[in-house]
XYZ file of C-alpha atoms in Angstrom:
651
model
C 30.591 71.222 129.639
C 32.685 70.965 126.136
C 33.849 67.209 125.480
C 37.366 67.480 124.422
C 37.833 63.562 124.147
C 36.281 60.067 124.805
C 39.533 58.445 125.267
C 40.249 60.195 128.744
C 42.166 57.746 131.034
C 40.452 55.778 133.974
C 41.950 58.321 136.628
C 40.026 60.806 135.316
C 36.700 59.876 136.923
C 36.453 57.438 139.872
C 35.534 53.919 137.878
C 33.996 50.448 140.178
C 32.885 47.429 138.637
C 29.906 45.714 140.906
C 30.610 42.454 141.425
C 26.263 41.933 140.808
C 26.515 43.698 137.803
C 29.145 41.861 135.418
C 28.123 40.472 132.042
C 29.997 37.572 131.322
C 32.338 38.162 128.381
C 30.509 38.684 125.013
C 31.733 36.884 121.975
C 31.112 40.251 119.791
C 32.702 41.986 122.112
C 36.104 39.794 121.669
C 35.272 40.074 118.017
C 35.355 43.877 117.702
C 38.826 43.984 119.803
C 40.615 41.077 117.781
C 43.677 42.430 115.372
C 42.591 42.993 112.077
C 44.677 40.980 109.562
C 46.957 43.071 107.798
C 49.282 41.904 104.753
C 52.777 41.335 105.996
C 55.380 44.740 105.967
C 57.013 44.851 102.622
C 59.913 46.646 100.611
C 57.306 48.470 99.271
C 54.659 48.941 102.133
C 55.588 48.889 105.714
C 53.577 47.865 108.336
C 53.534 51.356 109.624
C 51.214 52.815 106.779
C 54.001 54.284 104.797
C 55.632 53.936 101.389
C 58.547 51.341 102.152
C 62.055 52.029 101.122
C 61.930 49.965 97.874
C 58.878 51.717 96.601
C 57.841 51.857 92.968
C 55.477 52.638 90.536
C 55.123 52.905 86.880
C 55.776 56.147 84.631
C 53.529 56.790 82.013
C 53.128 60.005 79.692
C 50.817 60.800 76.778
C 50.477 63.045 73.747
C 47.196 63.239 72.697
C 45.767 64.798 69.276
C 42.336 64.330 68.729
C 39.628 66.700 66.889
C 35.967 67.024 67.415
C 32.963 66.540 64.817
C 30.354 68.561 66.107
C 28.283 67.221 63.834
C 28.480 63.786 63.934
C 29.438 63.607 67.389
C 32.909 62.253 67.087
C 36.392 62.375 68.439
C 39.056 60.610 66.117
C 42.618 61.018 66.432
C 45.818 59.302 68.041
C 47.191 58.682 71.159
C 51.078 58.614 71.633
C 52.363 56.821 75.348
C 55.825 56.341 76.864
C 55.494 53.886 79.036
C 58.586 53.162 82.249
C 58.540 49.858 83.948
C 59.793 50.715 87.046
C 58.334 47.389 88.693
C 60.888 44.260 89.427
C 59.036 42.198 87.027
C 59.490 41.782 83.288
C 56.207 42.361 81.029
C 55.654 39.801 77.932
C 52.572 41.980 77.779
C 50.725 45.161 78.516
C 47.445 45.772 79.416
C 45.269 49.480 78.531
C 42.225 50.731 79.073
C 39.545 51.511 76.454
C 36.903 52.950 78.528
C 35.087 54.118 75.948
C 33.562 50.198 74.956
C 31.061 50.532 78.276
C 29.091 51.906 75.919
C 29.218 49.474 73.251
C 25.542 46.802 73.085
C 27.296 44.211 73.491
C 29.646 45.422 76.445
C 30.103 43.317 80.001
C 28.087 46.906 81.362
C 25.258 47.317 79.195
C 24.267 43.950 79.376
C 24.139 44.056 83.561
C 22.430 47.248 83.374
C 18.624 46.334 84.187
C 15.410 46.827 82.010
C 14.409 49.413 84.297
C 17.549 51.486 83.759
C 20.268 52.679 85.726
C 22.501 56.463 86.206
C 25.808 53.825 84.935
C 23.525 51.937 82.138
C 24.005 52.557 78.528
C 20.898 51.083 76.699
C 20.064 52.598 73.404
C 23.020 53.717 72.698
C 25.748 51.450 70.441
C 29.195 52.984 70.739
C 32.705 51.947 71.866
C 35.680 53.068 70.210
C 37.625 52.426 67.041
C 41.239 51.103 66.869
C 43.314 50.761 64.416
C 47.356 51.543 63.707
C 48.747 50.163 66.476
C 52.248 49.919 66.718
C 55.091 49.438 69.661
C 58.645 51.023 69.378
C 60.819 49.054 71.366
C 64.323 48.444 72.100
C 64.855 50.255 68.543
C 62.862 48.007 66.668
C 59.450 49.268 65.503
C 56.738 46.482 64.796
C 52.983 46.214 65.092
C 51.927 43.794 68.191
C 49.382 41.330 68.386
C 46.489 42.307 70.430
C 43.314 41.644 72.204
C 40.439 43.404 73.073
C 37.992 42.307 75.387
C 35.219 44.386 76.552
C 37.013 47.770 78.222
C 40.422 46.107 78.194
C 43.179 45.785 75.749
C 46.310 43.323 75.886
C 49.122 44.293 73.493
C 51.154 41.067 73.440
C 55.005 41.981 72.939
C 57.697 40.875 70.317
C 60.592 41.145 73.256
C 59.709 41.749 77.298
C 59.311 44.976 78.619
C 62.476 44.755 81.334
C 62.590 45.557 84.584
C 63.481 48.826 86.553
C 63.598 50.748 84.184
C 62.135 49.507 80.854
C 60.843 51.706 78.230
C 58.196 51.392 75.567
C 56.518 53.580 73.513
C 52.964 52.753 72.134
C 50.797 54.506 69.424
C 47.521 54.258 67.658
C 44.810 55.887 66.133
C 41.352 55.761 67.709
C 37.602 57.194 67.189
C 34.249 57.081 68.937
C 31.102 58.824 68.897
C 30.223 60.388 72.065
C 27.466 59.091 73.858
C 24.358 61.348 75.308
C 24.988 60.208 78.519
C 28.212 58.083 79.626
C 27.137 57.100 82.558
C 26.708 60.733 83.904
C 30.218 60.842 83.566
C 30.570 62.508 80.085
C 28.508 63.173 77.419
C 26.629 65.893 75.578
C 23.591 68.909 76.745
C 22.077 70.663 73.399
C 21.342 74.112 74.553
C 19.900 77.359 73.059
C 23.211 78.386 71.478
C 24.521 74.813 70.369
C 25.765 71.559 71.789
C 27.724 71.669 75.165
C 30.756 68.764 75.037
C 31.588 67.412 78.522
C 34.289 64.807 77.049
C 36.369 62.538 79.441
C 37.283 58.568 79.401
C 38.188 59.727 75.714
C 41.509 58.199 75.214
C 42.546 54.330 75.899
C 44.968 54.404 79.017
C 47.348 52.119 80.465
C 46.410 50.089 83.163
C 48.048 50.162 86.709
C 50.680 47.526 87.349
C 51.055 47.802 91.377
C 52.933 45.480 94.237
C 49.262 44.382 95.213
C 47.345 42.924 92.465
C 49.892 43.143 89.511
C 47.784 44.239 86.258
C 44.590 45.970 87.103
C 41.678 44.566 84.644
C 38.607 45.440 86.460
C 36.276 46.092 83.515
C 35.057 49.456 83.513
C 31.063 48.537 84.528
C 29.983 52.832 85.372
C 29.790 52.421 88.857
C 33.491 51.820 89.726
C 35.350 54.671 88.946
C 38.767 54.593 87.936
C 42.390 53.700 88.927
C 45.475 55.308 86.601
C 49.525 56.194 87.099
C 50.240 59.511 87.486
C 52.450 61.188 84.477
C 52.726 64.389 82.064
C 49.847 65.012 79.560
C 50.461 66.649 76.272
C 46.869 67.891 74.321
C 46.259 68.918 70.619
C 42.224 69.379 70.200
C 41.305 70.609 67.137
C 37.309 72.035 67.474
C 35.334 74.183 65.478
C 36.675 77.721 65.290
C 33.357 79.576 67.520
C 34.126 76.664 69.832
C 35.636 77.593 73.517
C 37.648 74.589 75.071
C 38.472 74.131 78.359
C 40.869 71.496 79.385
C 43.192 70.270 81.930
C 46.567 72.122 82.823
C 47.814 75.627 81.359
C 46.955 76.257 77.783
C 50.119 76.848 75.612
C 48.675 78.690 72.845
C 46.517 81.089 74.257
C 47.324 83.684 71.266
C 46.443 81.716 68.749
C 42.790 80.471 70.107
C 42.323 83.450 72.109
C 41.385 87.135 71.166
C 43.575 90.143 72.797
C 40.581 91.304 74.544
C 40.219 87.865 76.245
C 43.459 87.389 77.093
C 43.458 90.804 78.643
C 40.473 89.864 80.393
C 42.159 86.356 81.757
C 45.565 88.360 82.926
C 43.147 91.165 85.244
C 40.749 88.173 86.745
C 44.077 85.960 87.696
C 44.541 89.148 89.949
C 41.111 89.794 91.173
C 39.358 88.068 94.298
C 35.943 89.275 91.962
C 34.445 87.119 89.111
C 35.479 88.781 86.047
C 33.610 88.061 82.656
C 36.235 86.386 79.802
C 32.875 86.358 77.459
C 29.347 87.778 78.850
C 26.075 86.358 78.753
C 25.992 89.006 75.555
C 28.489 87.989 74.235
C 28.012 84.850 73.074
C 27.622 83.639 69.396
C 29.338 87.359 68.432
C 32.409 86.870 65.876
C 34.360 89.525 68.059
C 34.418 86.522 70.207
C 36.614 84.522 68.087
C 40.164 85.447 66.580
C 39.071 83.682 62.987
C 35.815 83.838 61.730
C 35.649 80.118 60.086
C 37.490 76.461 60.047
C 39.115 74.857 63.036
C 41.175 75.958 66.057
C 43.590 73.682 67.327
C 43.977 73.628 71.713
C 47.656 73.321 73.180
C 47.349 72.050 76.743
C 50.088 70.528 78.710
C 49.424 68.713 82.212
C 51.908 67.771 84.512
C 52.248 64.743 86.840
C 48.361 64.122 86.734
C 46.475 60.572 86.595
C 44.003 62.178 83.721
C 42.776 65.019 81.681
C 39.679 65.815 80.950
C 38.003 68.971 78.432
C 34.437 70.650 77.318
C 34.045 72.492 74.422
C 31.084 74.823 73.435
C 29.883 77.741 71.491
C 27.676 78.190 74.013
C 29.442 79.004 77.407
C 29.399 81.758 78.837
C 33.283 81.881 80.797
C 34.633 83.953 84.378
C 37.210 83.430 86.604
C 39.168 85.245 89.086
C 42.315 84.527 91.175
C 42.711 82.116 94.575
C 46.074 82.663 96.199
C 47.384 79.646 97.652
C 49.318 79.167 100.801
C 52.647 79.642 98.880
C 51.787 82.616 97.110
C 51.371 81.085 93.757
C 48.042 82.696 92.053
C 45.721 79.336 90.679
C 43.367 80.550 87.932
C 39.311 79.532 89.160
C 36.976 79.311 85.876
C 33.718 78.731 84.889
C 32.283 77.727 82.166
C 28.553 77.548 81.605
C 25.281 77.785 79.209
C 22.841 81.204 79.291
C 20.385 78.978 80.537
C 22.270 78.213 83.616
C 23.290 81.792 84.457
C 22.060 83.993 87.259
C 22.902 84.828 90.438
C 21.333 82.135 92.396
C 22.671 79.726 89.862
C 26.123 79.365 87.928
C 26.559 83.135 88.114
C 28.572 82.138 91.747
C 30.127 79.331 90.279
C 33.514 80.204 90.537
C 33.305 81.724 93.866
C 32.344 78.857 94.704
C 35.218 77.220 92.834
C 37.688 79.940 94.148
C 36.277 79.229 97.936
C 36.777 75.485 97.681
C 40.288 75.285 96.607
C 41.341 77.787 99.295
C 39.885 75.901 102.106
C 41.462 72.576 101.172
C 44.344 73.711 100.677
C 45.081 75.459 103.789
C 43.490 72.797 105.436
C 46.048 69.837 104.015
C 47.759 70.562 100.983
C 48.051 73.044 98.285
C 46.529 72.658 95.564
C 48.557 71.795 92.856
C 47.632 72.697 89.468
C 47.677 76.060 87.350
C 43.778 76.049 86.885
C 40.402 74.996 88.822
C 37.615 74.996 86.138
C 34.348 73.979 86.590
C 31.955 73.370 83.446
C 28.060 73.455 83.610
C 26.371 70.430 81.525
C 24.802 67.029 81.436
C 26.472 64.854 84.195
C 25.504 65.941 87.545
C 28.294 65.525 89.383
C 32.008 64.399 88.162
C 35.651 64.853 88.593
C 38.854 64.922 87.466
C 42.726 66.577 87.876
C 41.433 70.032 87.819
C 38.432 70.436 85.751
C 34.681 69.321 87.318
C 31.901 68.685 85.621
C 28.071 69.427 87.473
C 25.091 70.105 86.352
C 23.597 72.667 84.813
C 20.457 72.832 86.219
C 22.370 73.078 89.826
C 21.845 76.281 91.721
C 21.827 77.817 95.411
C 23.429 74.724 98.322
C 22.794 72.143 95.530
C 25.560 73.837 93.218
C 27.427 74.905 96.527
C 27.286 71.392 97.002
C 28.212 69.577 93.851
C 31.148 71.999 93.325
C 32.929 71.453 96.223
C 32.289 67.707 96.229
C 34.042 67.589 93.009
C 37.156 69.889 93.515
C 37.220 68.300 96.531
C 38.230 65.018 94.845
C 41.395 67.249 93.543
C 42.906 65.564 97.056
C 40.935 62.375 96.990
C 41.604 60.630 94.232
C 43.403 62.998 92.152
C 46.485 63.765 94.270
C 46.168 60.334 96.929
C 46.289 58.090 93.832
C 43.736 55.167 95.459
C 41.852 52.757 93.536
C 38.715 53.810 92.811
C 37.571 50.638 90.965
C 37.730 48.424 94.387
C 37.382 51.108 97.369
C 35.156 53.353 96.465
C 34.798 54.930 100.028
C 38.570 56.079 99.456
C 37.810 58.643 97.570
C 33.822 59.452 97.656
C 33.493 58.770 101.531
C 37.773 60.249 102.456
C 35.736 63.570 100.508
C 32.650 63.573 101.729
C 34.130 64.150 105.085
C 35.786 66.780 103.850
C 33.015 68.537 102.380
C 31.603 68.726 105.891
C 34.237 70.863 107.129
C 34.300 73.402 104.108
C 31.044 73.592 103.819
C 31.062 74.432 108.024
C 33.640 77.234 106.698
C 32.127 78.564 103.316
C 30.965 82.426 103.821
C 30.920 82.094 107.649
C 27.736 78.977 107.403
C 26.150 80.447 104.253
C 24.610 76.494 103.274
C 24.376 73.906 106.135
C 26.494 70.617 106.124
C 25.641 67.635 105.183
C 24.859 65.969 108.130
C 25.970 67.247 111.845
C 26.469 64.043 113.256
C 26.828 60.270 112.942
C 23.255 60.396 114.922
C 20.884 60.874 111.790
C 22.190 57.998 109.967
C 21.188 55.301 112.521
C 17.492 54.184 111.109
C 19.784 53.806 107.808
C 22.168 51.609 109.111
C 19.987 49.436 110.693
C 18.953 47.567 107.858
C 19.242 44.018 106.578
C 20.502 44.491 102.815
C 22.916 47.300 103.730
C 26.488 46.292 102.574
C 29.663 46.540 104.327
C 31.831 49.911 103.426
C 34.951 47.865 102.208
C 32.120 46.051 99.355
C 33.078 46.740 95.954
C 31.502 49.182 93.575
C 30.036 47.313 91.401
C 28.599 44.486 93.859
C 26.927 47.716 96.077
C 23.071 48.069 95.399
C 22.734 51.118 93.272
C 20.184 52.556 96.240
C 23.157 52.067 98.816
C 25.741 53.493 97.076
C 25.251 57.014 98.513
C 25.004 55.185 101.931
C 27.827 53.007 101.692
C 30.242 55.243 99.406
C 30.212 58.488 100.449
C 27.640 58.971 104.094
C 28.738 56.223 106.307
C 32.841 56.484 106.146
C 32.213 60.005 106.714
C 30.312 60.229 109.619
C 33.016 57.252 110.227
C 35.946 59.603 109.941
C 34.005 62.742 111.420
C 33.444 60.084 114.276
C 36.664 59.471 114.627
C 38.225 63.034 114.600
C 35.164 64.329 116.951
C 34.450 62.039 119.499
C 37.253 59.272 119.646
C 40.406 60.792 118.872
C 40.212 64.994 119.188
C 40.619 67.394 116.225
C 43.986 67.897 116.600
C 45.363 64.443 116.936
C 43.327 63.432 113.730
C 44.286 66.627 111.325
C 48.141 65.925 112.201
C 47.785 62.198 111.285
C 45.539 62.639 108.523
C 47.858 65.764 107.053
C 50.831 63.372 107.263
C 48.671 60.828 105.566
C 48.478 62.773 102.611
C 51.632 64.228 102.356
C 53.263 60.872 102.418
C 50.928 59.361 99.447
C 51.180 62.035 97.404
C 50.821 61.019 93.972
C 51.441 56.948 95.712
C 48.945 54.504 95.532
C 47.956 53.689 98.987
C 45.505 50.995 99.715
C 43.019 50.572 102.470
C 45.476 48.910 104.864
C 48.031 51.272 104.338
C 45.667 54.195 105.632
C 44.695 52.274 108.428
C 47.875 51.336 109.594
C 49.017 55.046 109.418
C 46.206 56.305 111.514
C 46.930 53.744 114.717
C 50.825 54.544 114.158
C 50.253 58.572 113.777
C 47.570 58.304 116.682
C 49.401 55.938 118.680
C 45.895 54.319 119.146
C 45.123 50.961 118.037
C 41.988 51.405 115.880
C 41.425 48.166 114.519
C 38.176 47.900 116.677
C 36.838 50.852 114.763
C 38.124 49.864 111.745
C 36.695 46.157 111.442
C 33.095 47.757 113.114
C 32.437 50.776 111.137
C 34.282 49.799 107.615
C 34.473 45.549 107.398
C 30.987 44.786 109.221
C 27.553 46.190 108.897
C 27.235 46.257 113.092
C 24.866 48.703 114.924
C 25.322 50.603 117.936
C 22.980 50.900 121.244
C 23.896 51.847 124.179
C 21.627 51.792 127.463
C 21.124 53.005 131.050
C 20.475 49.515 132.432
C 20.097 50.369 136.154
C 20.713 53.512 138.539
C 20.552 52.435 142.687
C 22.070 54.245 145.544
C 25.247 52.390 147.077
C 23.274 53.199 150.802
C 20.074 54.291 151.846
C 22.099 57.755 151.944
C 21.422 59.278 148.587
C 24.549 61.111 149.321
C 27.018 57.956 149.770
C 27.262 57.838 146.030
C 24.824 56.341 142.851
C 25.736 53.211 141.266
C 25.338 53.523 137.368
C 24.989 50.068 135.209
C 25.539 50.963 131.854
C 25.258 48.575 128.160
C 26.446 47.692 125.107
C 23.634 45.905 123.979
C 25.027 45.556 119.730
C 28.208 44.484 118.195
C 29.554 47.724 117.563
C 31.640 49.440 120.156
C 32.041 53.026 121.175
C 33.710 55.410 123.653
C 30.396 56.523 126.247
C 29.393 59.762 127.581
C 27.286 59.411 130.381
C 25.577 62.733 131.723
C 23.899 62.241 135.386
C 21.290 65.130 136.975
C 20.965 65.755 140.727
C 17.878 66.870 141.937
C 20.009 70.185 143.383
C 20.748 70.486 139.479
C 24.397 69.467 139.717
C 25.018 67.879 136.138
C 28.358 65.817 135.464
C 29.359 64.442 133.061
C 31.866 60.837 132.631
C 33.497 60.364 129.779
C 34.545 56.555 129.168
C 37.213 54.610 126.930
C 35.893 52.624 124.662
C 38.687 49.819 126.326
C 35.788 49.684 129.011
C 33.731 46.982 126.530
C 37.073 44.464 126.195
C 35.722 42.372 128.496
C 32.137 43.042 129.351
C 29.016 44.213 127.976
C 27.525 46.003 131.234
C 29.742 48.491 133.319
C 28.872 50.077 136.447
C 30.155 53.520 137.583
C 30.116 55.390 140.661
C 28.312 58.781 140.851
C 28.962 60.820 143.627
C 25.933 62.116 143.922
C 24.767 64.793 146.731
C 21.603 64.505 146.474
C 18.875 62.399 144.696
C 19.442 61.617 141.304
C 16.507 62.280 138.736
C 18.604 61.561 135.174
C 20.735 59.627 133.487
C 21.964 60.175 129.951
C 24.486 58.424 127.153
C 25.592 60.207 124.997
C 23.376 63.492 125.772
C 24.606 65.632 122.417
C 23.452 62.948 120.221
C 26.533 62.443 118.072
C 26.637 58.685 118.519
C 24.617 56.480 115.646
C 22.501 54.592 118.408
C 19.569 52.482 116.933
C 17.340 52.297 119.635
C 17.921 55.998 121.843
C 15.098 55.246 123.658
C 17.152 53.267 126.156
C 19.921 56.060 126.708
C 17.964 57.789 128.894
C 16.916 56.740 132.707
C 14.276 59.616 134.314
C 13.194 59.058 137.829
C 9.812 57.866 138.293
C 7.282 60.437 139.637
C 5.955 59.379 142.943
């Protein structure tokens, strides 16, 4: 029998407490069904999960010109940013971002990375960037502010305040750094056969977020948080060497001038193709045909619109396809890949942008379209990263593992890219909100070509039953770098595939979670806000599963306690005694065996634990029972299963 829901009403199955069989009230139990404590309904955020009426948040656009030394490693250029203060309060100051100073010695993240090393650590390395030429125009005036930096943060103190609703300010300077081997396998630099491969992001100081929750947002930048930013329009000048190919964020302005007529020829004909067509060849690199000058520089026109980043690789040694993904509109987005010789092949990067092409399509007929001209994914040191458009993954990926790593990263395209959450406090936001959907399109990729992740919350129960395992609402940076897969990404998964599959049904949770996104659409939305829209689009209230799974580190185990006949008359009905023997509270299914092989099933709201621990149900058996079973497709994350079955004794 298919279980459509857990949340069935009492009426559907005949339900009898036995008066010898009542637990007295457990205090977890009262725990796990008290109100979670919300923030108070706002202007801004209501206390039904959506933006309020008085919403805001702050405007910022950049023009960017920066050029690349690949021989010394180095970006230098200058940053240009219009800044709108859209908030209700004034600003005698602004605060920025500067990234880049992780990987400084002396930085707040390099000396809390330990001895033994770390994937966020940045020992050996002494870099940071380089400012200089900073100036503010203002209110018509033009002046050069004081200014601060400490560790990854910069505080430009102001001649006049920044006003209110509506302010504007435009800051400039010039900056440089040299680009580290590995930042914190989030950019960096692969040498390969035909030269150095340039995955470059966190490459330009940024303003921080001023929000109606925490006002300026300092967090240091430590490696393992990842990043909060406002959304605006990016403007790009990168000047590279000339036999350099540069991928970036957005739609490329200049394509005749960087670009020769055979490639642009070859761009137009893939944008129409569902096939991977070539833009350069595996023999084709290193040729001078490949180029439209055969020496200097070639300066890189991209434009990006309302995006939180930007991020680019450059290479002599990348091999480039793409073809065309047609969205649910109509619109034609352009799916790239760029990659080394030694990552080509078939098995390997040679399916890259199928895979590319395969993720985009699935998301966005799933819950929104995806919104920007181009989906490129580059091949080269960092394993795994992401931002508006562009991925980086790792070269060395092939077969599920690039499958994998691909769609993980375009997945973030929704999660944090377009839902604009803070990735610096709630990780889970954005790595678990996407690992749950990686489940799905991985489910739906070439009709089941790679297996998902996990196929239910059942195979993560031995994990969660440990004593150093932090809560899912922990911070980043205070997560055990062992746990963070756990806590980040696998647990609010199987949380929200949980939810979808076995408390609320499929199509209750895609409508609420659709809506979700549609209404924070380039917003900020915080934790509270998503929960409160789930109980008001699901007209359940959650809070239960939101304190267990996400706020505590509880366990589940459920038990057969007891199975006795209500007569002597095996056919006058079984009396069931069922437990909740943890502090974590689910929704039962209880499967009971006759011996004339009549099998039914009960399926039990989890409202049956608000008072009680133990619960008896009626079974109206017709003949002699010889099984009892919670939770009999193993979807549940029960510690101890050994209790959750009951097997008549041979005589």
């Amino acid at each position: 029998m298919k279980i459509k829901s857990l949340l069935f009403t009492a009426c559907c199955v005949t339900l009898i407490v036995a008066e010898s069989g009542i637990a007295q009230n457990s205090p977890s139990n009262h725990e796990a069904f008290q109100p979670l404590t919300m923030p108070s309904s706002t202007p801004f955020r209501t206390g039904s999960g959506v933006p309020g009426p008085n919403y805001w948040q702050n405007d910022v656009n950049y023009l960017l010109e920066v050029s690349l030394d690949d021989q010394d490693h180095e970006i230098s250029g200058s940053v240009t940013i219009d800044y709108t203060n859209n908030s209700p309060d004034d600003f005698p100051f602004l605060w920025l971002m500067l990234d880049q100073n992780l990987f400084h010695s002396e930085s707040r993240g390099s000396k809390a990375t330990p001895l033994t090393g770390s994937r966020f650590g940045s020992h050996g390395f002494d870099g940071g960037m380089a400012i200089s030429n900073v100036t503010v125009e203002h209110d018509g005036a033009t002046y050069e502010p004081d200014y601060v930096i400490t560790d990854t943060r910069m505080q430009l103190r102001l001649d006049d305040e920044l006003k209110a609703k509506g302010g504007d300010i435009t800051v400039s300077m010039d900056y440089e750094y040299i680009i580290p081997l590995n930042g914190s396998d989030r950019t960096g630099r692969l040498e390969t056969e035909n030269g150095w491969l340039y995955t470059i992001a966190q490459w330009y100081p940024r303003m921080a977020v001023y929000d109606d929750v925490s006002g300026w947002n300092t967090r240091p930048y430590l490696g393992a948080g990842e990043f909060y930013a406002d959304h605006g329009d990016f403007e790009m000048k990168i000047t590279v060497p000339h036999d350099h190919i540069l991928v970036a964020s957005g739609e490329l302005l200049n394509p005749d001038e960087v670009l020769t007529r055979k490639q642009r020829n070859r761009l137009r004909k893939a944008e129409k193709s569902e096939e991977t067509k070539y833009i350069i060849s595996p023999e084709e690199i290193g040729k001078s045909s490949n180029r439209p000058q055969s020496s200097g520089n070639l300066t890189w026109h991209y434009k990006m619109e309302n995006t939180r980043d930007v991020a680019w690789a450059s290479s002599k040694s990348f091999i480039w396809d793409a073809s065309g993904a047609e969205m649910p509109s109509g619109k034609t987005v352009l799916a790239m890949s760029v990659y080394p010789i030694e990552s080509d092949g078939d098995h390997a990067w040679g399916r890259s942008t199928e895979y590319t092409r395969a993720s985009i399509m699935h998301y966005s007929e799933k819950w929104l379209e995806y919104p920007y001209p181009t989906a490129i994914n580059v091949a080269g040191m960092v394993y795994g990263m992401e931002y508006p458009s562009v991925s980086f993954c790792s070269w060395e990926a092939e077969g599920a593992g690039l499958w994998g790593v691909t769609d993980h990263e375009f997945g973030h395209n929704w999660f944090p890219m377009i839902v604009g959450t803070n990735e610096r406090m709630y990780m889970w936001m954005d790595e678990g909100m996407n690992t749950f959907l990686n489940h799905y399109s991985t489910l739906a990729f070439n009709d089941g070509e790679y297996p998902p992740r996990f196929n239910s919350a059942r195979y993560l129960a031995p994990m969660l039953n440990v004593d150093n395992l932090e809560p899912i609402m922990t911070h980043p940076e205070q997560i055990s770098e062992q746990n963070l897969g756990l806590v980040g990404y696998f647990k609010p998964a199987a949380g929200l595939i949980l939810l979808r599959e076995e408390i609320l049904t499929p199509e209750r949770f895609d409508y609420a979670l659709q809506s979700y996104i549609e209404e924070w659409a380039y917003k900020k939305p915080t934790p509270m806000d998503f929960f409160r829209f789930m109980n008001n689009a699901t007209g359940e209230n959650l809070d239960w599963f939101w304190r267990g799974w996400f706020y505590e580190t509880w366990v589940l185990d459920q038990s057969v306690e007891e199975v006795e006949y209500a007569t002597d008359d095996t056919e006058d009905g079984t009396l069931i005694t069922i437990a909740n023997n943890e502090n974590l509270v689910m929704p039962v299914v209880v499967e009971v065996t006759d011996a004339n092989d009549n099998v039914e099933r009960y399926e039990l709201p989890v409202g049956i634990w608000h008072r009680v621990n133990e619960w008896t149900l009626e079974h109206n058996s017709t003949s002699e029972v010889i099984k009892v079973e919670i939770d009999p497709d193993k979807r549940l994350p029960d510690v101890n299963p050994g209790n959750n079955v009951w097997e008549k004794s041979a005589p």
